[in-house]
Amino acid sequence: MMNSMLEISLALLSLAAAGCMYRLLKGPSISDRIAALDTIGILLLSMIAVLGMLEGTSAYFDIILVIGIVTFIGTTAFARYIERGAVMEDE
């Protein structure tokens, strides 16, 4: 019962990632695309966590942490680029 619920949640997360991928490719503005990219990162984290629960292992927790950090840094860099036109400023 639990495995089938996890498989259903994995399928729903994949469907949501596909929807966000559409928004990433067709987004009308760059901020929509950045929000879609951030959401894809979060969905990827969730899918890896569900996969870890399906396999009964905690080996994926490090991967989840790294993807979370990379997603946060990427979103922050893109937001800064939108705001200032550059990620790093020359002084």
mmCIF file as gemmi writes it, N, C-alpha and C atoms, coordinates in Angstrom:
data_model
loop_
_atom_site.group_PDB
_atom_site.id
_atom_site.type_symbol
_atom_site.label_atom_id
_atom_site.label_alt_id
_atom_site.label_comp_id
_atom_site.label_asym_id
_atom_site.label_entity_id
_atom_site.label_seq_id
_atom_site.pdbx_PDB_ins_code
_atom_site.Cartn_x
_atom_site.Cartn_y
_atom_site.Cartn_z
_atom_site.occupancy
_atom_site.B_iso_or_equiv
_atom_site.pdbx_formal_charge
_atom_site.auth_seq_id
_atom_site.auth_asym_id
_atom_site.pdbx_PDB_model_num
ATOM 1 N N . MET Axp A 1 ? 0.826 -1.195 0 1 0 ? 1 A 1
ATOM 2 C CA . MET Axp A 1 ? 0 0 0 1 0 ? 1 A 1
ATOM 3 C C . MET Axp A 1 ? 0.872 1.261 0 1 0 ? 1 A 1
ATOM 4 N N . MET Axp A 2 ? 1.885 1.26 0.876 1 0 ? 2 A 1
ATOM 5 C CA . MET Axp A 2 ? 2.754 2.441 0.975 1 0 ? 2 A 1
ATOM 6 C C . MET Axp A 2 ? 3.56 2.635 -0.307 1 0 ? 2 A 1
ATOM 7 N N . ASN Axp A 3 ? 4.039 1.526 -0.89 1 0 ? 3 A 1
ATOM 8 C CA . ASN Axp A 3 ? 4.81 1.646 -2.13 1 0 ? 3 A 1
ATOM 9 C C . ASN Axp A 3 ? 3.964 2.185 -3.273 1 0 ? 3 A 1
ATOM 10 N N . SER Axp A 4 ? 2.722 1.778 -3.347 1 0 ? 4 A 1
ATOM 11 C CA . SER Axp A 4 ? 1.882 2.289 -4.436 1 0 ? 4 A 1
ATOM 12 C C . SER Axp A 4 ? 1.588 3.775 -4.24 1 0 ? 4 A 1
ATOM 13 N N . MET Axp A 5 ? 1.415 4.211 -2.996 1 0 ? 5 A 1
ATOM 14 C CA . MET Axp A 5 ? 1.215 5.642 -2.734 1 0 ? 5 A 1
ATOM 15 C C . MET Axp A 5 ? 2.465 6.44 -3.121 1 0 ? 5 A 1
ATOM 16 N N . LEU Axp A 6 ? 3.631 5.897 -2.812 1 0 ? 6 A 1
ATOM 17 C CA . LEU Axp A 6 ? 4.869 6.587 -3.184 1 0 ? 6 A 1
ATOM 18 C C . LEU Axp A 6 ? 5.052 6.626 -4.701 1 0 ? 6 A 1
ATOM 19 N N . GLU Axp A 7 ? 4.662 5.552 -5.38 1 0 ? 7 A 1
ATOM 20 C CA . GLU Axp A 7 ? 4.763 5.547 -6.839 1 0 ? 7 A 1
ATOM 21 C C . GLU Axp A 7 ? 3.79 6.54 -7.46 1 0 ? 7 A 1
ATOM 22 N N . ILE Axp A 8 ? 2.603 6.656 -6.899 1 0 ? 8 A 1
ATOM 23 C CA . ILE Axp A 8 ? 1.644 7.65 -7.392 1 0 ? 8 A 1
ATOM 24 C C . ILE Axp A 8 ? 2.176 9.06 -7.167 1 0 ? 8 A 1
ATOM 25 N N . SER Axp A 9 ? 2.743 9.303 -5.999 1 0 ? 9 A 1
ATOM 26 C CA . SER Axp A 9 ? 3.292 10.637 -5.728 1 0 ? 9 A 1
ATOM 27 C C . SER Axp A 9 ? 4.468 10.944 -6.645 1 0 ? 9 A 1
ATOM 28 N N . LEU Axp A 10 ? 5.265 9.927 -6.959 1 0 ? 10 A 1
ATOM 29 C CA . LEU Axp A 10 ? 6.371 10.123 -7.899 1 0 ? 10 A 1
ATOM 30 C C . LEU Axp A 10 ? 5.851 10.477 -9.29 1 0 ? 10 A 1
ATOM 31 N N . ALA Axp A 11 ? 4.771 9.831 -9.698 1 0 ? 11 A 1
ATOM 32 C CA . ALA Axp A 11 ? 4.178 10.147 -11.004 1 0 ? 11 A 1
ATOM 33 C C . ALA Axp A 11 ? 3.607 11.565 -11.01 1 0 ? 11 A 1
ATOM 34 N N . LEU Axp A 12 ? 2.963 11.972 -9.923 1 0 ? 12 A 1
ATOM 35 C CA . LEU Axp A 12 ? 2.4 13.322 -9.855 1 0 ? 12 A 1
ATOM 36 C C . LEU Axp A 12 ? 3.502 14.38 -9.835 1 0 ? 12 A 1
ATOM 37 N N . LEU Axp A 13 ? 4.581 14.102 -9.13 1 0 ? 13 A 1
ATOM 38 C CA . LEU Axp A 13 ? 5.705 15.04 -9.112 1 0 ? 13 A 1
ATOM 39 C C . LEU Axp A 13 ? 6.325 15.158 -10.51 1 0 ? 13 A 1
ATOM 40 N N . SER Axp A 14 ? 6.395 14.047 -11.22 1 0 ? 14 A 1
ATOM 41 C CA . SER Axp A 14 ? 6.927 14.083 -12.59 1 0 ? 14 A 1
ATOM 42 C C . SER Axp A 14 ? 6.023 14.891 -13.51 1 0 ? 14 A 1
ATOM 43 N N . LEU Axp A 15 ? 4.727 14.739 -13.325 1 0 ? 15 A 1
ATOM 44 C CA . LEU Axp A 15 ? 3.774 15.511 -14.127 1 0 ? 15 A 1
ATOM 45 C C . LEU Axp A 15 ? 3.905 17.006 -13.834 1 0 ? 15 A 1
ATOM 46 N N . ALA Axp A 16 ? 4.072 17.344 -12.564 1 0 ? 16 A 1
ATOM 47 C CA . ALA Axp A 16 ? 4.258 18.747 -12.194 1 0 ? 16 A 1
ATOM 48 C C . ALA Axp A 16 ? 5.556 19.3 -12.773 1 0 ? 16 A 1
ATOM 49 N N . ALA Axp A 17 ? 6.608 18.488 -12.782 1 0 ? 17 A 1
ATOM 50 C CA . ALA Axp A 17 ? 7.88 18.928 -13.365 1 0 ? 17 A 1
ATOM 51 C C . ALA Axp A 17 ? 7.737 19.154 -14.866 1 0 ? 17 A 1
ATOM 52 N N . ALA Axp A 18 ? 6.934 18.323 -15.521 1 0 ? 18 A 1
ATOM 53 C CA . ALA Axp A 18 ? 6.703 18.522 -16.954 1 0 ? 18 A 1
ATOM 54 C C . ALA Axp A 18 ? 5.958 19.834 -17.202 1 0 ? 18 A 1
ATOM 55 N N . GLY Axp A 19 ? 4.983 20.149 -16.352 1 0 ? 19 A 1
ATOM 56 C CA . GLY Axp A 19 ? 4.283 21.426 -16.474 1 0 ? 19 A 1
ATOM 57 C C . GLY Axp A 19 ? 5.207 22.607 -16.264 1 0 ? 19 A 1
ATOM 58 N N . CYS Axp A 20 ? 6.094 22.489 -15.289 1 0 ? 20 A 1
ATOM 59 C CA . CYS Axp A 20 ? 7.057 23.57 -15.046 1 0 ? 20 A 1
ATOM 60 C C . CYS Axp A 20 ? 8.064 23.677 -16.189 1 0 ? 20 A 1
ATOM 61 N N . MET Axp A 21 ? 8.39 22.55 -16.805 1 0 ? 21 A 1
ATOM 62 C CA . MET Axp A 21 ? 9.301 22.582 -17.95 1 0 ? 21 A 1
ATOM 63 C C . MET Axp A 21 ? 8.652 23.337 -19.119 1 0 ? 21 A 1
ATOM 64 N N . TYR Axp A 22 ? 7.361 23.143 -19.287 1 0 ? 22 A 1
ATOM 65 C CA . TYR Axp A 22 ? 6.645 23.904 -20.328 1 0 ? 22 A 1
ATOM 66 C C . TYR Axp A 22 ? 6.727 25.402 -20.034 1 0 ? 22 A 1
ATOM 67 N N . ARG Axp A 23 ? 6.499 25.78 -18.763 1 0 ? 23 A 1
ATOM 68 C CA . ARG Axp A 23 ? 6.56 27.198 -18.382 1 0 ? 23 A 1
ATOM 69 C C . ARG Axp A 23 ? 7.972 27.732 -18.546 1 0 ? 23 A 1
ATOM 70 N N . LEU Axp A 24 ? 8.958 26.889 -18.273 1 0 ? 24 A 1
ATOM 71 C CA . LEU Axp A 24 ? 10.353 27.308 -18.44 1 0 ? 24 A 1
ATOM 72 C C . LEU Axp A 24 ? 10.667 27.601 -19.906 1 0 ? 24 A 1
ATOM 73 N N . LEU Axp A 25 ? 10.119 26.797 -20.806 1 0 ? 25 A 1
ATOM 74 C CA . LEU Axp A 25 ? 10.423 26.988 -22.227 1 0 ? 25 A 1
ATOM 75 C C . LEU Axp A 25 ? 9.56 28.067 -22.866 1 0 ? 25 A 1
ATOM 76 N N . LYS Axp A 26 ? 8.314 28.194 -22.449 1 0 ? 26 A 1
ATOM 77 C CA . LYS Axp A 26 ? 7.369 29.111 -23.086 1 0 ? 26 A 1
ATOM 78 C C . LYS Axp A 26 ? 7.03 30.331 -22.235 1 0 ? 26 A 1
ATOM 79 N N . GLY Axp A 27 ? 7.671 30.487 -21.096 1 0 ? 27 A 1
ATOM 80 C CA . GLY Axp A 27 ? 7.305 31.555 -20.173 1 0 ? 27 A 1
ATOM 81 C C . GLY Axp A 27 ? 7.274 32.917 -20.836 1 0 ? 27 A 1
ATOM 82 N N . PRO Axp A 28 ? 6.278 33.713 -20.546 1 0 ? 28 A 1
ATOM 83 C CA . PRO Axp A 28 ? 6.226 35.016 -21.206 1 0 ? 28 A 1
ATOM 84 C C . PRO Axp A 28 ? 7.301 35.987 -20.71 1 0 ? 28 A 1
ATOM 85 N N . SER Axp A 29 ? 7.745 35.837 -19.49 1 0 ? 29 A 1
ATOM 86 C CA . SER Axp A 29 ? 8.769 36.759 -18.978 1 0 ? 29 A 1
ATOM 87 C C . SER Axp A 29 ? 9.892 35.943 -18.335 1 0 ? 29 A 1
ATOM 88 N N . ILE Axp A 30 ? 10.989 36.609 -18.105 1 0 ? 30 A 1
ATOM 89 C CA . ILE Axp A 30 ? 12.137 35.919 -17.523 1 0 ? 30 A 1
ATOM 90 C C . ILE Axp A 30 ? 11.879 35.551 -16.056 1 0 ? 30 A 1
ATOM 91 N N . SER Axp A 31 ? 11.078 36.363 -15.37 1 0 ? 31 A 1
ATOM 92 C CA . SER Axp A 31 ? 10.784 36.024 -13.977 1 0 ? 31 A 1
ATOM 93 C C . SER Axp A 31 ? 9.92 34.762 -13.883 1 0 ? 31 A 1
ATOM 94 N N . ASP Axp A 32 ? 9.024 34.554 -14.868 1 0 ? 32 A 1
ATOM 95 C CA . ASP Axp A 32 ? 8.253 33.303 -14.902 1 0 ? 32 A 1
ATOM 96 C C . ASP Axp A 32 ? 9.176 32.111 -15.108 1 0 ? 32 A 1
ATOM 97 N N . ARG Axp A 33 ? 10.149 32.288 -15.952 1 0 ? 33 A 1
ATOM 98 C CA . ARG Axp A 33 ? 11.088 31.2 -16.222 1 0 ? 33 A 1
ATOM 99 C C . ARG Axp A 33 ? 11.949 30.889 -14.995 1 0 ? 33 A 1
ATOM 100 N N . ILE Axp A 34 ? 12.337 31.91 -14.272 1 0 ? 34 A 1
ATOM 101 C CA . ILE Axp A 34 ? 13.13 31.687 -13.065 1 0 ? 34 A 1
ATOM 102 C C . ILE Axp A 34 ? 12.3 30.982 -11.997 1 0 ? 34 A 1
ATOM 103 N N . ALA Axp A 35 ? 11.049 31.389 -11.852 1 0 ? 35 A 1
ATOM 104 C CA . ALA Axp A 35 ? 10.165 30.714 -10.889 1 0 ? 35 A 1
ATOM 105 C C . ALA Axp A 35 ? 9.957 29.259 -11.286 1 0 ? 35 A 1
ATOM 106 N N . ALA Axp A 36 ? 9.82 28.999 -12.596 1 0 ? 36 A 1
ATOM 107 C CA . ALA Axp A 36 ? 9.664 27.619 -13.067 1 0 ? 36 A 1
ATOM 108 C C . ALA Axp A 36 ? 10.922 26.807 -12.8 1 0 ? 36 A 1
ATOM 109 N N . LEU Axp A 37 ? 12.072 27.405 -13.004 1 0 ? 37 A 1
ATOM 110 C CA . LEU Axp A 37 ? 13.335 26.708 -12.752 1 0 ? 37 A 1
ATOM 111 C C . LEU Axp A 37 ? 13.49 26.385 -11.27 1 0 ? 37 A 1
ATOM 112 N N . ASP Axp A 38 ? 13.127 27.315 -10.41 1 0 ? 38 A 1
ATOM 113 C CA . ASP Axp A 38 ? 13.191 27.07 -8.965 1 0 ? 38 A 1
ATOM 114 C C . ASP Axp A 38 ? 12.228 25.96 -8.569 1 0 ? 38 A 1
ATOM 115 N N . THR Axp A 39 ? 11.045 25.974 -9.144 1 0 ? 39 A 1
ATOM 116 C CA . THR Axp A 39 ? 10.06 24.938 -8.835 1 0 ? 39 A 1
ATOM 117 C C . THR Axp A 39 ? 10.519 23.573 -9.327 1 0 ? 39 A 1
ATOM 118 N N . ILE Axp A 40 ? 11.157 23.534 -10.484 1 0 ? 40 A 1
ATOM 119 C CA . ILE Axp A 40 ? 11.696 22.264 -10.981 1 0 ? 40 A 1
ATOM 120 C C . ILE Axp A 40 ? 12.748 21.726 -10.012 1 0 ? 40 A 1
ATOM 121 N N . GLY Axp A 41 ? 13.573 22.605 -9.468 1 0 ? 41 A 1
ATOM 122 C CA . GLY Axp A 41 ? 14.57 22.176 -8.48 1 0 ? 41 A 1
ATOM 123 C C . GLY Axp A 41 ? 13.928 21.585 -7.244 1 0 ? 41 A 1
ATOM 124 N N . ILE Axp A 42 ? 12.883 22.23 -6.772 1 0 ? 42 A 1
ATOM 125 C CA . ILE Axp A 42 ? 12.184 21.729 -5.586 1 0 ? 42 A 1
ATOM 126 C C . ILE Axp A 42 ? 11.498 20.396 -5.886 1 0 ? 42 A 1
ATOM 127 N N . LEU Axp A 43 ? 10.897 20.297 -7.066 1 0 ? 43 A 1
ATOM 128 C CA . LEU Axp A 43 ? 10.263 19.033 -7.446 1 0 ? 43 A 1
ATOM 129 C C . LEU Axp A 43 ? 11.288 17.918 -7.595 1 0 ? 43 A 1
ATOM 130 N N . LEU Axp A 44 ? 12.463 18.25 -8.106 1 0 ? 44 A 1
ATOM 131 C CA . LEU Axp A 44 ? 13.533 17.257 -8.217 1 0 ? 44 A 1
ATOM 132 C C . LEU Axp A 44 ? 13.956 16.769 -6.837 1 0 ? 44 A 1
ATOM 133 N N . LEU Axp A 45 ? 14.061 17.697 -5.887 1 0 ? 45 A 1
ATOM 134 C CA . LEU Axp A 45 ? 14.374 17.297 -4.51 1 0 ? 45 A 1
ATOM 135 C C . LEU Axp A 45 ? 13.325 16.338 -3.969 1 0 ? 45 A 1
ATOM 136 N N . SER Axp A 46 ? 12.078 16.663 -4.222 1 0 ? 46 A 1
ATOM 137 C CA . SER Axp A 46 ? 10.986 15.829 -3.729 1 0 ? 46 A 1
ATOM 138 C C . SER Axp A 46 ? 11.008 14.445 -4.375 1 0 ? 46 A 1
ATOM 139 N N . MET Axp A 47 ? 11.269 14.415 -5.672 1 0 ? 47 A 1
ATOM 140 C CA . MET Axp A 47 ? 11.305 13.124 -6.357 1 0 ? 47 A 1
ATOM 141 C C . MET Axp A 47 ? 12.44 12.253 -5.828 1 0 ? 47 A 1
ATOM 142 N N . ILE Axp A 48 ? 13.583 12.844 -5.549 1 0 ? 48 A 1
ATOM 143 C CA . ILE Axp A 48 ? 14.7 12.065 -5.016 1 0 ? 48 A 1
ATOM 144 C C . ILE Axp A 48 ? 14.373 11.567 -3.607 1 0 ? 48 A 1
ATOM 145 N N . ALA Axp A 49 ? 13.696 12.391 -2.808 1 0 ? 49 A 1
ATOM 146 C CA . ALA Axp A 49 ? 13.302 11.959 -1.465 1 0 ? 49 A 1
ATOM 147 C C . ALA Axp A 49 ? 12.308 10.803 -1.532 1 0 ? 49 A 1
ATOM 148 N N . VAL Axp A 50 ? 11.352 10.887 -2.44 1 0 ? 50 A 1
ATOM 149 C CA . VAL Axp A 50 ? 10.371 9.802 -2.598 1 0 ? 50 A 1
ATOM 150 C C . VAL Axp A 50 ? 11.075 8.544 -3.098 1 0 ? 50 A 1
ATOM 151 N N . LEU Axp A 51 ? 12.009 8.694 -4.007 1 0 ? 51 A 1
ATOM 152 C CA . LEU Axp A 51 ? 12.768 7.551 -4.505 1 0 ? 51 A 1
ATOM 153 C C . LEU Axp A 51 ? 13.573 6.901 -3.379 1 0 ? 51 A 1
ATOM 154 N N . GLY Axp A 52 ? 14.148 7.721 -2.517 1 0 ? 52 A 1
ATOM 155 C CA . GLY Axp A 52 ? 14.869 7.193 -1.355 1 0 ? 52 A 1
ATOM 156 C C . GLY Axp A 52 ? 13.958 6.419 -0.418 1 0 ? 52 A 1
ATOM 157 N N . MET Axp A 53 ? 12.728 6.922 -0.227 1 0 ? 53 A 1
ATOM 158 C CA . MET Axp A 53 ? 11.774 6.203 0.622 1 0 ? 53 A 1
ATOM 159 C C . MET Axp A 53 ? 11.334 4.908 -0.031 1 0 ? 53 A 1
ATOM 160 N N . LEU Axp A 54 ? 11.194 4.913 -1.352 1 0 ? 54 A 1
ATOM 161 C CA . LEU Axp A 54 ? 10.815 3.681 -2.059 1 0 ? 54 A 1
ATOM 162 C C . LEU Axp A 54 ? 11.879 2.607 -1.915 1 0 ? 54 A 1
ATOM 163 N N . GLU Axp A 55 ? 13.12 3.014 -1.993 1 0 ? 55 A 1
ATOM 164 C CA . GLU Axp A 55 ? 14.213 2.053 -1.888 1 0 ? 55 A 1
ATOM 165 C C . GLU Axp A 55 ? 14.626 1.8 -0.451 1 0 ? 55 A 1
ATOM 166 N N . GLY Axp A 56 ? 14.109 2.567 0.478 1 0 ? 56 A 1
ATOM 167 C CA . GLY Axp A 56 ? 14.416 2.341 1.893 1 0 ? 56 A 1
ATOM 168 C C . GLY Axp A 56 ? 15.839 2.665 2.267 1 0 ? 56 A 1
ATOM 169 N N . THR Axp A 57 ? 16.41 3.654 1.639 1 0 ? 57 A 1
ATOM 170 C CA . THR Axp A 57 ? 17.79 4.025 1.919 1 0 ? 57 A 1
ATOM 171 C C . THR Axp A 57 ? 17.891 5.521 2.205 1 0 ? 57 A 1
ATOM 172 N N . SER Axp A 58 ? 18.905 5.9 2.923 1 0 ? 58 A 1
ATOM 173 C CA . SER Axp A 58 ? 19.15 7.316 3.197 1 0 ? 58 A 1
ATOM 174 C C . SER Axp A 58 ? 20.365 7.819 2.42 1 0 ? 58 A 1
ATOM 175 N N . ALA Axp A 59 ? 20.774 7.058 1.418 1 0 ? 59 A 1
ATOM 176 C CA . ALA Axp A 59 ? 21.961 7.41 0.642 1 0 ? 59 A 1
ATOM 177 C C . ALA Axp A 59 ? 21.749 8.646 -0.209 1 0 ? 59 A 1
ATOM 178 N N . TYR Axp A 60 ? 20.494 8.99 -0.499 1 0 ? 60 A 1
ATOM 179 C CA . TYR Axp A 60 ? 20.214 10.129 -1.374 1 0 ? 60 A 1
ATOM 180 C C . TYR Axp A 60 ? 20.14 11.458 -0.632 1 0 ? 60 A 1
ATOM 181 N N . PHE Axp A 61 ? 20.246 11.441 0.679 1 0 ? 61 A 1
ATOM 182 C CA . PHE Axp A 61 ? 20.103 12.681 1.44 1 0 ? 61 A 1
ATOM 183 C C . PHE Axp A 61 ? 21.193 13.693 1.107 1 0 ? 61 A 1
ATOM 184 N N . ASP Axp A 62 ? 22.402 13.222 0.852 1 0 ? 62 A 1
ATOM 185 C CA . ASP Axp A 62 ? 23.478 14.14 0.469 1 0 ? 62 A 1
ATOM 186 C C . ASP Axp A 62 ? 23.191 14.792 -0.883 1 0 ? 62 A 1
ATOM 187 N N . ILE Axp A 63 ? 22.643 14.008 -1.802 1 0 ? 63 A 1
ATOM 188 C CA . ILE Axp A 63 ? 22.302 14.546 -3.122 1 0 ? 63 A 1
ATOM 189 C C . ILE Axp A 63 ? 21.205 15.601 -2.985 1 0 ? 63 A 1
ATOM 190 N N . ILE Axp A 64 ? 20.241 15.334 -2.116 1 0 ? 64 A 1
ATOM 191 C CA . ILE Axp A 64 ? 19.159 16.297 -1.885 1 0 ? 64 A 1
ATOM 192 C C . ILE Axp A 64 ? 19.721 17.608 -1.345 1 0 ? 64 A 1
ATOM 193 N N . LEU Axp A 65 ? 20.654 17.514 -0.428 1 0 ? 65 A 1
ATOM 194 C CA . LEU Axp A 65 ? 21.266 18.715 0.147 1 0 ? 65 A 1
ATOM 195 C C . LEU Axp A 65 ? 22.018 19.522 -0.912 1 0 ? 65 A 1
ATOM 196 N N . VAL Axp A 66 ? 22.784 18.847 -1.74 1 0 ? 66 A 1
ATOM 197 C CA . VAL Axp A 66 ? 23.564 19.545 -2.779 1 0 ? 66 A 1
ATOM 198 C C . VAL Axp A 66 ? 22.633 20.208 -3.795 1 0 ? 66 A 1
ATOM 199 N N . ILE Axp A 67 ? 21.605 19.494 -4.232 1 0 ? 67 A 1
ATOM 200 C CA . ILE Axp A 67 ? 20.67 20.077 -5.193 1 0 ? 67 A 1
ATOM 201 C C . ILE Axp A 67 ? 19.943 21.267 -4.571 1 0 ? 67 A 1
ATOM 202 N N . GLY Axp A 68 ? 19.597 21.189 -3.3 1 0 ? 68 A 1
ATOM 203 C CA . GLY Axp A 68 ? 18.952 22.312 -2.625 1 0 ? 68 A 1
ATOM 204 C C . GLY Axp A 68 ? 19.837 23.544 -2.583 1 0 ? 68 A 1
ATOM 205 N N . ILE Axp A 69 ? 21.107 23.334 -2.289 1 0 ? 69 A 1
ATOM 206 C CA . ILE Axp A 69 ? 22.043 24.467 -2.236 1 0 ? 69 A 1
ATOM 207 C C . ILE Axp A 69 ? 22.227 25.071 -3.632 1 0 ? 69 A 1
ATOM 208 N N . VAL Axp A 70 ? 22.4 24.223 -4.638 1 0 ? 70 A 1
ATOM 209 C CA . VAL Axp A 70 ? 22.608 24.716 -6.006 1 0 ? 70 A 1
ATOM 210 C C . VAL Axp A 70 ? 21.358 25.451 -6.504 1 0 ? 70 A 1
ATOM 211 N N . THR Axp A 71 ? 20.185 24.933 -6.186 1 0 ? 71 A 1
ATOM 212 C CA . THR Axp A 71 ? 18.944 25.595 -6.585 1 0 ? 71 A 1
ATOM 213 C C . THR Axp A 71 ? 18.818 26.965 -5.938 1 0 ? 71 A 1
ATOM 214 N N . PHE Axp A 72 ? 19.133 27.056 -4.661 1 0 ? 72 A 1
ATOM 215 C CA . PHE Axp A 72 ? 19.055 28.346 -3.966 1 0 ? 72 A 1
ATOM 216 C C . PHE Axp A 72 ? 20.036 29.353 -4.554 1 0 ? 72 A 1
ATOM 217 N N . ILE Axp A 73 ? 21.263 28.921 -4.782 1 0 ? 73 A 1
ATOM 218 C CA . ILE Axp A 73 ? 22.27 29.839 -5.338 1 0 ? 73 A 1
ATOM 219 C C . ILE Axp A 73 ? 21.884 30.261 -6.752 1 0 ? 73 A 1
ATOM 220 N N . GLY Axp A 74 ? 21.384 29.338 -7.549 1 0 ? 74 A 1
ATOM 221 C CA . GLY Axp A 74 ? 20.976 29.675 -8.91 1 0 ? 74 A 1
ATOM 222 C C . GLY Axp A 74 ? 19.83 30.658 -8.952 1 0 ? 74 A 1
ATOM 223 N N . THR Axp A 75 ? 18.834 30.435 -8.107 1 0 ? 75 A 1
ATOM 224 C CA . THR Axp A 75 ? 17.694 31.344 -8.069 1 0 ? 75 A 1
ATOM 225 C C . THR Axp A 75 ? 18.119 32.724 -7.586 1 0 ? 75 A 1
ATOM 226 N N . THR Axp A 76 ? 18.968 32.767 -6.588 1 0 ? 76 A 1
ATOM 227 C CA . THR Axp A 76 ? 19.454 34.047 -6.086 1 0 ? 76 A 1
ATOM 228 C C . THR Axp A 76 ? 20.264 34.786 -7.15 1 0 ? 76 A 1
ATOM 229 N N . ALA Axp A 77 ? 21.096 34.074 -7.883 1 0 ? 77 A 1
ATOM 230 C CA . ALA Axp A 77 ? 21.9 34.708 -8.935 1 0 ? 77 A 1
ATOM 231 C C . ALA Axp A 77 ? 21.015 35.247 -10.054 1 0 ? 77 A 1
ATOM 232 N N . PHE Axp A 78 ? 20.01 34.462 -10.457 1 0 ? 78 A 1
ATOM 233 C CA . PHE Axp A 78 ? 19.109 34.939 -11.513 1 0 ? 78 A 1
ATOM 234 C C . PHE Axp A 78 ? 18.307 36.155 -11.05 1 0 ? 78 A 1
ATOM 235 N N . ALA Axp A 79 ? 17.849 36.142 -9.805 1 0 ? 79 A 1
ATOM 236 C CA . ALA Axp A 79 ? 17.093 37.285 -9.287 1 0 ? 79 A 1
ATOM 237 C C . ALA Axp A 79 ? 17.971 38.536 -9.241 1 0 ? 79 A 1
ATOM 238 N N . ARG Axp A 80 ? 19.211 38.354 -8.856 1 0 ? 80 A 1
ATOM 239 C CA . ARG Axp A 80 ? 20.127 39.498 -8.824 1 0 ? 80 A 1
ATOM 240 C C . ARG Axp A 80 ? 20.416 40.007 -10.234 1 0 ? 80 A 1
ATOM 241 N N . TYR Axp A 81 ? 20.507 39.081 -11.17 1 0 ? 81 A 1
ATOM 242 C CA . TYR Axp A 81 ? 20.733 39.481 -12.559 1 0 ? 81 A 1
ATOM 243 C C . TYR Axp A 81 ? 19.549 40.288 -13.091 1 0 ? 81 A 1
ATOM 244 N N . ILE Axp A 82 ? 18.353 39.878 -12.743 1 0 ? 82 A 1
ATOM 245 C CA . ILE Axp A 82 ? 17.169 40.631 -13.189 1 0 ? 82 A 1
ATOM 246 C C . ILE Axp A 82 ? 17.16 42.009 -12.555 1 0 ? 82 A 1
ATOM 247 N N . GLU Axp A 83 ? 17.496 42.081 -11.283 1 0 ? 83 A 1
ATOM 248 C CA . GLU Axp A 83 ? 17.421 43.345 -10.56 1 0 ? 83 A 1
ATOM 249 C C . GLU Axp A 83 ? 18.491 44.337 -11.005 1 0 ? 83 A 1
ATOM 250 N N . ARG Axp A 84 ? 19.719 43.862 -11.172 1 0 ? 84 A 1
ATOM 251 C CA . ARG Axp A 84 ? 20.829 44.783 -11.426 1 0 ? 84 A 1
ATOM 252 C C . ARG Axp A 84 ? 21.445 44.672 -12.818 1 0 ? 84 A 1
ATOM 253 N N . GLY Axp A 85 ? 21.1 43.629 -13.548 1 0 ? 85 A 1
ATOM 254 C CA . GLY Axp A 85 ? 21.667 43.455 -14.872 1 0 ? 85 A 1
ATOM 255 C C . GLY Axp A 85 ? 23.001 42.748 -14.876 1 0 ? 85 A 1
ATOM 256 N N . ALA Axp A 86 ? 23.527 42.401 -13.711 1 0 ? 86 A 1
ATOM 257 C CA . ALA Axp A 86 ? 24.774 41.663 -13.6 1 0 ? 86 A 1
ATOM 258 C C . ALA Axp A 86 ? 24.754 40.875 -12.303 1 0 ? 86 A 1
ATOM 259 N N . VAL Axp A 87 ? 25.391 39.712 -12.315 1 0 ? 87 A 1
ATOM 260 C CA . VAL Axp A 87 ? 25.436 38.899 -11.1 1 0 ? 87 A 1
ATOM 261 C C . VAL Axp A 87 ? 26.499 39.432 -10.158 1 0 ? 87 A 1
ATOM 262 N N . MET Axp A 88 ? 27.68 39.772 -10.728 1 0 ? 88 A 1
ATOM 263 C CA . MET Axp A 88 ? 28.768 40.306 -9.91 1 0 ? 88 A 1
ATOM 264 C C . MET Axp A 88 ? 29.099 41.697 -10.431 1 0 ? 88 A 1
ATOM 265 N N . GLU Axp A 89 ? 29.284 42.602 -9.509 1 0 ? 89 A 1
ATOM 266 C CA . GLU Axp A 89 ? 29.574 43.977 -9.901 1 0 ? 89 A 1
ATOM 267 C C . GLU Axp A 89 ? 31.074 44.245 -9.853 1 0 ? 89 A 1
ATOM 268 N N . ASP Axp A 90 ? 31.559 45.008 -10.829 1 0 ? 90 A 1
ATOM 269 C CA . ASP Axp A 90 ? 32.954 45.449 -10.817 1 0 ? 90 A 1
ATOM 270 C C . ASP Axp A 90 ? 33.034 46.76 -10.066 1 0 ? 90 A 1
ATOM 271 N N . GLU Axp A 91 ? 33.958 46.842 -9.146 1 0 ? 91 A 1
ATOM 272 C CA . GLU Axp A 91 ? 34.093 48.094 -8.379 1 0 ? 91 A 1
ATOM 273 C C . GLU Axp A 91 ? 35.407 48.749 -8.658 1 0 ? 91 A 1
